[in-house]
Structures are given as C-alpha cells and as structure tokens.
Amino acid sequence: MTPTTWYSGTPEPDGFKHDTPGAALLVTLAGTAEVTPVDTAQFRWRRPTLDVLPGEDVIARLAAALPQIRARDHLVRLTVTGRLPLAERAALEGDLATRAPAFGWFAADLSALAVEAIPEDLDQIDRAGALRQAAEVLMAEAGDATLSQSDRDTASAALARLYALSQEVRT
C-alpha cells in the first residue's frame, strides 16, 4: 500500500492465511483522499497457539487465548505445544470438547503436546491386567530414544487417550 494505492482484501475472508477481518474501503475525497477500512466480515479466522507446562492453570490460559465474544462468529484452529501430565492433558481435552460447539468451527491440534507420564498415572488407568500392560508398553515407547520421533509421539498420544478413556469409564 502507498498513500495513493490501497488493497482492501476481501469482504469475507475464506481461510486462515491472514488474521485481518474482511473489510471494504470507505474513500472520502476532500482535496486529498482519506481511506478508512470498514469491517464487513461476519467470520473471524483465528489461529491461537498455547504453549503449556505442568503446574500452570492451563484451562484459564486456554480461556484467555480463545475469543470470548460472539464465539459463533469465530473459526478457530488452536495449536497446543509443550508438555503436560496425563491428568492435566485429559482435563484440557475435556475442556476443549466442551468449548468447541460454541464456535462456528473449531479444531485443536495437540500433536506437539508431549505427555509427561509418571508411574502413579498408570495406576489411574489400571493397577494390573491388560490395560496396565498396554499403558506400561506405551509409556516405555513414548520415552524410547531408539524409536523415531513419530513413533514416540504416537505412543504418547495413545497413552493420553487410554488415560482419558479410563477416566471416562470411572465417572
């Protein structure tokens, strides 16, 4: 853009490429041109990122990262990075599932969120039996440096899912 050349973009954005809302340009000619963008879009495309660590109030940080007003008019692609214990990750996943329907569209990418599992977490899944064995194998694979990062991430995500499912069954 220059003082004499403007690009208005589009009146209704259709992707996550830009965080700017759709607008039309109001041009006033009174000697010199005065250009004022006027919002026209209904939908806001948002790509918040949340980097979390154990012990933080992840739910409060999530609430602060997401739009609070007119959520239905927001299309959100959330990325969560960092690491969390199994219980905190399960709580985060539950909170995401509760919040998602309020938005026009909502997706959360947790693939970069590492699981910080401790042996006591496995007791919350099961103390013995097939589920406990599966949890132990997944925990070992998640921390096995001889496996590819992709395989470790898959094991970590599977362990988090097993934990979440075991908690759902208990309630």
PDB file of C-alpha atoms in Angstrom:
ATOM      1  CA  MET A   1       0.000   0.000   0.000  1.00  0.00           C
ATOM      2  CA  THR A   2       1.006   3.544  -0.668  1.00  0.00           C
ATOM      3  CA  PRO A   3      -0.832   6.783   0.113  1.00  0.00           C
ATOM      4  CA  THR A   4      -2.481   6.534  -3.320  1.00  0.00           C
ATOM      5  CA  THR A   5      -2.872   2.761  -3.659  1.00  0.00           C
ATOM      6  CA  TRP A   6      -4.848   0.506  -1.342  1.00  0.00           C
ATOM      7  CA  TYR A   7      -5.806  -3.149  -1.410  1.00  0.00           C
ATOM      8  CA  SER A   8      -8.954  -3.914   0.521  1.00  0.00           C
ATOM      9  CA  GLY A   9      -8.507  -7.669   0.699  1.00  0.00           C
ATOM     10  CA  THR A  10     -11.828  -9.436   0.657  1.00  0.00           C
ATOM     11  CA  PRO A  11     -15.154  -8.552   2.281  1.00  0.00           C
ATOM     12  CA  GLU A  12     -15.401 -12.072   3.789  1.00  0.00           C
ATOM     13  CA  PRO A  13     -12.108 -13.963   4.293  1.00  0.00           C
ATOM     14  CA  ASP A  14     -12.220 -17.666   3.478  1.00  0.00           C
ATOM     15  CA  GLY A  15      -9.138 -19.089   5.147  1.00  0.00           C
ATOM     16  CA  PHE A  16      -6.590 -18.888   7.966  1.00  0.00           C
ATOM     17  CA  LYS A  17      -3.974 -17.148   5.810  1.00  0.00           C
ATOM     18  CA  HIS A  18      -4.494 -13.700   7.349  1.00  0.00           C
ATOM     19  CA  ASP A  19      -5.699 -12.664  10.785  1.00  0.00           C
ATOM     20  CA  THR A  20      -7.257  -9.467   9.498  1.00  0.00           C
ATOM     21  CA  PRO A  21     -11.036  -9.226   9.248  1.00  0.00           C
ATOM     22  CA  GLY A  22     -12.753  -8.666   5.913  1.00  0.00           C
ATOM     23  CA  ALA A  23     -13.299  -5.046   5.029  1.00  0.00           C
ATOM     24  CA  ALA A  24     -14.433  -2.627   2.399  1.00  0.00           C
ATOM     25  CA  LEU A  25     -12.714   0.695   1.912  1.00  0.00           C
ATOM     26  CA  LEU A  26     -14.549   3.929   2.548  1.00  0.00           C
ATOM     27  CA  VAL A  27     -12.877   6.612   0.441  1.00  0.00           C
ATOM     28  CA  THR A  28     -13.560  10.271   1.120  1.00  0.00           C
ATOM     29  CA  LEU A  29     -12.360  12.788  -1.457  1.00  0.00           C
ATOM     30  CA  ALA A  30     -11.958  16.244   0.028  1.00  0.00           C
ATOM     31  CA  GLY A  31      -8.798  17.627  -1.508  1.00  0.00           C
ATOM     32  CA  THR A  32      -6.816  14.555  -0.540  1.00  0.00           C
ATOM     33  CA  ALA A  33      -8.119  11.029  -0.410  1.00  0.00           C
ATOM     34  CA  GLU A  34      -8.889   9.677   3.044  1.00  0.00           C
ATOM     35  CA  VAL A  35      -9.258   5.890   3.190  1.00  0.00           C
ATOM     36  CA  THR A  36     -10.923   4.128   6.114  1.00  0.00           C
ATOM     37  CA  PRO A  37     -11.301   0.333   6.275  1.00  0.00           C
ATOM     38  CA  VAL A  38     -14.821  -0.686   7.346  1.00  0.00           C
ATOM     39  CA  ASP A  39     -15.314  -4.197   8.726  1.00  0.00           C
ATOM     40  CA  THR A  40     -17.721  -6.233   6.617  1.00  0.00           C
ATOM     41  CA  ALA A  41     -16.909  -9.805   7.564  1.00  0.00           C
ATOM     42  CA  GLN A  42     -19.085 -11.924   9.785  1.00  0.00           C
ATOM     43  CA  PHE A  43     -16.439 -14.544  10.498  1.00  0.00           C
ATOM     44  CA  ARG A  44     -13.063 -14.126  12.166  1.00  0.00           C
ATOM     45  CA  TRP A  45     -10.425 -16.744  11.372  1.00  0.00           C
ATOM     46  CA  ARG A  46      -8.157 -17.317  14.397  1.00  0.00           C
ATOM     47  CA  ARG A  47      -5.008 -19.408  14.859  1.00  0.00           C
ATOM     48  CA  PRO A  48      -4.077 -19.130  18.545  1.00  0.00           C
ATOM     49  CA  THR A  49      -1.110 -21.058  19.901  1.00  0.00           C
ATOM     50  CA  LEU A  50      -0.901 -22.154  23.503  1.00  0.00           C
ATOM     51  CA  ASP A  51       2.445 -23.297  24.955  1.00  0.00           C
ATOM     52  CA  VAL A  52       1.868 -25.086  28.261  1.00  0.00           C
ATOM     53  CA  LEU A  53       3.904 -26.610  31.071  1.00  0.00           C
ATOM     54  CA  PRO A  54       2.957 -28.774  34.054  1.00  0.00           C
ATOM     55  CA  GLY A  55       1.502 -26.919  37.020  1.00  0.00           C
ATOM     56  CA  GLU A  56       0.098 -23.999  35.037  1.00  0.00           C
ATOM     57  CA  ASP A  57      -3.602 -23.194  35.057  1.00  0.00           C
ATOM     58  CA  VAL A  58      -4.000 -24.485  31.506  1.00  0.00           C
ATOM     59  CA  ILE A  59      -7.790 -24.082  31.490  1.00  0.00           C
ATOM     60  CA  ALA A  60      -7.518 -20.380  32.417  1.00  0.00           C
ATOM     61  CA  ARG A  61      -4.792 -19.851  29.809  1.00  0.00           C
ATOM     62  CA  LEU A  62      -6.970 -21.565  27.211  1.00  0.00           C
ATOM     63  CA  ALA A  63      -9.924 -19.335  28.078  1.00  0.00           C
ATOM     64  CA  ALA A  64      -7.707 -16.256  27.701  1.00  0.00           C
ATOM     65  CA  ALA A  65      -6.421 -17.421  24.298  1.00  0.00           C
ATOM     66  CA  LEU A  66      -9.875 -18.007  22.806  1.00  0.00           C
ATOM     67  CA  PRO A  67     -12.354 -15.339  21.697  1.00  0.00           C
ATOM     68  CA  GLN A  68     -14.987 -14.716  24.374  1.00  0.00           C
ATOM     69  CA  ILE A  69     -17.445 -12.502  22.489  1.00  0.00           C
ATOM     70  CA  ARG A  70     -19.600 -13.855  19.657  1.00  0.00           C
ATOM     71  CA  ALA A  71     -17.785 -17.197  19.643  1.00  0.00           C
ATOM     72  CA  ARG A  72     -20.159 -18.474  16.951  1.00  0.00           C
ATOM     73  CA  ASP A  73     -18.588 -15.958  14.539  1.00  0.00           C
ATOM     74  CA  HIS A  74     -15.064 -17.311  15.119  1.00  0.00           C
ATOM     75  CA  LEU A  75     -13.420 -20.121  13.185  1.00  0.00           C
ATOM     76  CA  VAL A  76     -10.574 -21.402  15.348  1.00  0.00           C
ATOM     77  CA  ARG A  77      -7.577 -23.614  14.648  1.00  0.00           C
ATOM     78  CA  LEU A  78      -5.828 -23.954  18.023  1.00  0.00           C
ATOM     79  CA  THR A  79      -2.325 -25.376  18.358  1.00  0.00           C
ATOM     80  CA  VAL A  80      -1.191 -26.585  21.783  1.00  0.00           C
ATOM     81  CA  THR A  81       2.511 -27.207  22.416  1.00  0.00           C
ATOM     82  CA  GLY A  82       4.624 -28.020  25.458  1.00  0.00           C
ATOM     83  CA  ARG A  83       4.089 -30.874  27.896  1.00  0.00           C
ATOM     84  CA  LEU A  84       1.505 -31.894  30.469  1.00  0.00           C
ATOM     85  CA  PRO A  85       0.952 -34.758  32.897  1.00  0.00           C
ATOM     86  CA  LEU A  86      -1.736 -37.227  31.845  1.00  0.00           C
ATOM     87  CA  ALA A  87      -4.367 -35.850  34.222  1.00  0.00           C
ATOM     88  CA  GLU A  88      -3.841 -32.253  33.063  1.00  0.00           C
ATOM     89  CA  ARG A  89      -3.910 -33.295  29.404  1.00  0.00           C
ATOM     90  CA  ALA A  90      -7.152 -35.209  29.955  1.00  0.00           C
ATOM     91  CA  ALA A  91      -8.642 -32.131  31.658  1.00  0.00           C
ATOM     92  CA  LEU A  92      -7.536 -29.965  28.736  1.00  0.00           C
ATOM     93  CA  GLU A  93      -9.056 -32.359  26.190  1.00  0.00           C
ATOM     94  CA  GLY A  94     -12.309 -32.404  28.151  1.00  0.00           C
ATOM     95  CA  ASP A  95     -12.401 -28.614  28.299  1.00  0.00           C
ATOM     96  CA  LEU A  96     -11.711 -28.362  24.556  1.00  0.00           C
ATOM     97  CA  ALA A  97     -14.579 -30.748  23.829  1.00  0.00           C
ATOM     98  CA  THR A  98     -16.882 -28.615  25.988  1.00  0.00           C
ATOM     99  CA  ARG A  99     -15.853 -25.312  24.358  1.00  0.00           C
ATOM    100  CA  ALA A 100     -15.759 -26.453  20.706  1.00  0.00           C
ATOM    101  CA  PRO A 101     -19.528 -26.378  19.961  1.00  0.00           C
ATOM    102  CA  ALA A 102     -19.732 -22.684  20.858  1.00  0.00           C
ATOM    103  CA  PHE A 103     -17.610 -21.736  17.828  1.00  0.00           C
ATOM    104  CA  GLY A 104     -18.539 -21.581  14.170  1.00  0.00           C
ATOM    105  CA  TRP A 105     -15.759 -24.107  13.561  1.00  0.00           C
ATOM    106  CA  PHE A 106     -13.159 -25.414  15.992  1.00  0.00           C
ATOM    107  CA  ALA A 107     -10.142 -27.699  15.681  1.00  0.00           C
ATOM    108  CA  ALA A 108      -7.384 -28.325  18.192  1.00  0.00           C
ATOM    109  CA  ASP A 109      -4.009 -29.758  17.215  1.00  0.00           C
ATOM    110  CA  LEU A 110      -2.393 -31.461  20.203  1.00  0.00           C
ATOM    111  CA  SER A 111       0.245 -33.334  18.170  1.00  0.00           C
ATOM    112  CA  ALA A 112       3.051 -31.156  19.579  1.00  0.00           C
ATOM    113  CA  LEU A 113       1.851 -31.583  23.174  1.00  0.00           C
ATOM    114  CA  ALA A 114       4.086 -34.085  24.935  1.00  0.00           C
ATOM    115  CA  VAL A 115       2.820 -36.286  27.731  1.00  0.00           C
ATOM    116  CA  GLU A 116       4.712 -36.237  30.998  1.00  0.00           C
ATOM    117  CA  ALA A 117       3.641 -39.565  32.441  1.00  0.00           C
ATOM    118  CA  ILE A 118       4.724 -40.860  35.826  1.00  0.00           C
ATOM    119  CA  PRO A 119       4.186 -44.400  37.134  1.00  0.00           C
ATOM    120  CA  GLU A 120       1.447 -43.187  39.500  1.00  0.00           C
ATOM    121  CA  ASP A 121      -0.531 -42.049  36.449  1.00  0.00           C
ATOM    122  CA  LEU A 122      -0.614 -45.644  35.256  1.00  0.00           C
ATOM    123  CA  ASP A 123      -2.382 -46.619  38.491  1.00  0.00           C
ATOM    124  CA  GLN A 124      -5.205 -44.308  37.414  1.00  0.00           C
ATOM    125  CA  ILE A 125      -5.583 -46.415  34.253  1.00  0.00           C
ATOM    126  CA  ASP A 126      -5.407 -49.795  35.974  1.00  0.00           C
ATOM    127  CA  ARG A 127      -3.346 -51.443  38.691  1.00  0.00           C
ATOM    128  CA  ALA A 128      -2.954 -54.766  36.866  1.00  0.00           C
ATOM    129  CA  GLY A 129      -4.143 -56.625  33.813  1.00  0.00           C
ATOM    130  CA  ALA A 130      -4.184 -55.917  30.107  1.00  0.00           C
ATOM    131  CA  LEU A 131      -4.850 -52.180  30.381  1.00  0.00           C
ATOM    132  CA  ARG A 132      -1.945 -51.747  32.783  1.00  0.00           C
ATOM    133  CA  GLN A 133       0.339 -53.729  30.489  1.00  0.00           C
ATOM    134  CA  ALA A 134      -0.725 -51.653  27.488  1.00  0.00           C
ATOM    135  CA  ALA A 135      -0.109 -48.453  29.454  1.00  0.00           C
ATOM    136  CA  GLU A 136       3.359 -49.616  30.512  1.00  0.00           C
ATOM    137  CA  VAL A 137       4.286 -50.501  26.916  1.00  0.00           C
ATOM    138  CA  LEU A 138       3.040 -47.134  25.647  1.00  0.00           C
ATOM    139  CA  MET A 139       4.890 -45.255  28.388  1.00  0.00           C
ATOM    140  CA  ALA A 140       8.100 -47.121  27.556  1.00  0.00           C
ATOM    141  CA  GLU A 141       7.702 -46.452  23.829  1.00  0.00           C
ATOM    142  CA  ALA A 142       6.960 -42.770  24.430  1.00  0.00           C
ATOM    143  CA  GLY A 143      10.341 -42.407  26.129  1.00  0.00           C
ATOM    144  CA  ASP A 144      12.354 -44.800  23.918  1.00  0.00           C
ATOM    145  CA  ALA A 145      15.052 -42.749  22.170  1.00  0.00           C
ATOM    146  CA  THR A 146      15.714 -45.623  19.750  1.00  0.00           C
ATOM    147  CA  LEU A 147      12.276 -45.122  18.189  1.00  0.00           C
ATOM    148  CA  SER A 148      11.524 -42.376  15.679  1.00  0.00           C
ATOM    149  CA  GLN A 149      10.003 -39.164  16.973  1.00  0.00           C
ATOM    150  CA  SER A 150       6.827 -40.015  15.096  1.00  0.00           C
ATOM    151  CA  ASP A 151       6.559 -43.396  16.855  1.00  0.00           C
ATOM    152  CA  ARG A 152       7.236 -41.793  20.255  1.00  0.00           C
ATOM    153  CA  ASP A 153       4.579 -39.137  19.563  1.00  0.00           C
ATOM    154  CA  THR A 154       2.090 -41.837  18.547  1.00  0.00           C
ATOM    155  CA  ALA A 155       2.768 -43.811  21.735  1.00  0.00           C
ATOM    156  CA  SER A 156       2.446 -40.654  23.815  1.00  0.00           C
ATOM    157  CA  ALA A 157      -0.882 -39.735  22.193  1.00  0.00           C
ATOM    158  CA  ALA A 158      -2.160 -43.296  22.610  1.00  0.00           C
ATOM    159  CA  LEU A 159      -1.209 -43.275  26.306  1.00  0.00           C
ATOM    160  CA  ALA A 160      -3.015 -39.949  26.778  1.00  0.00           C
ATOM    161  CA  ARG A 161      -6.108 -41.350  25.025  1.00  0.00           C
ATOM    162  CA  LEU A 162      -6.028 -44.541  27.119  1.00  0.00           C
ATOM    163  CA  TYR A 163      -5.813 -42.427  30.280  1.00  0.00           C
ATOM    164  CA  ALA A 164      -8.721 -40.208  29.196  1.00  0.00           C
ATOM    165  CA  LEU A 165     -10.874 -43.201  28.318  1.00  0.00           C
ATOM    166  CA  SER A 166     -10.126 -44.904  31.620  1.00  0.00           C
ATOM    167  CA  GLN A 167     -11.221 -41.749  33.467  1.00  0.00           C
ATOM    168  CA  GLU A 168     -14.463 -41.567  31.468  1.00  0.00           C
ATOM    169  CA  VAL A 169     -15.275 -45.151  32.431  1.00  0.00           C
ATOM    170  CA  ARG A 170     -14.728 -44.383  36.117  1.00  0.00           C
ATOM    171  CA  THR A 171     -17.121 -41.435  36.156  1.00  0.00           C
TER     172      THR A 171
END
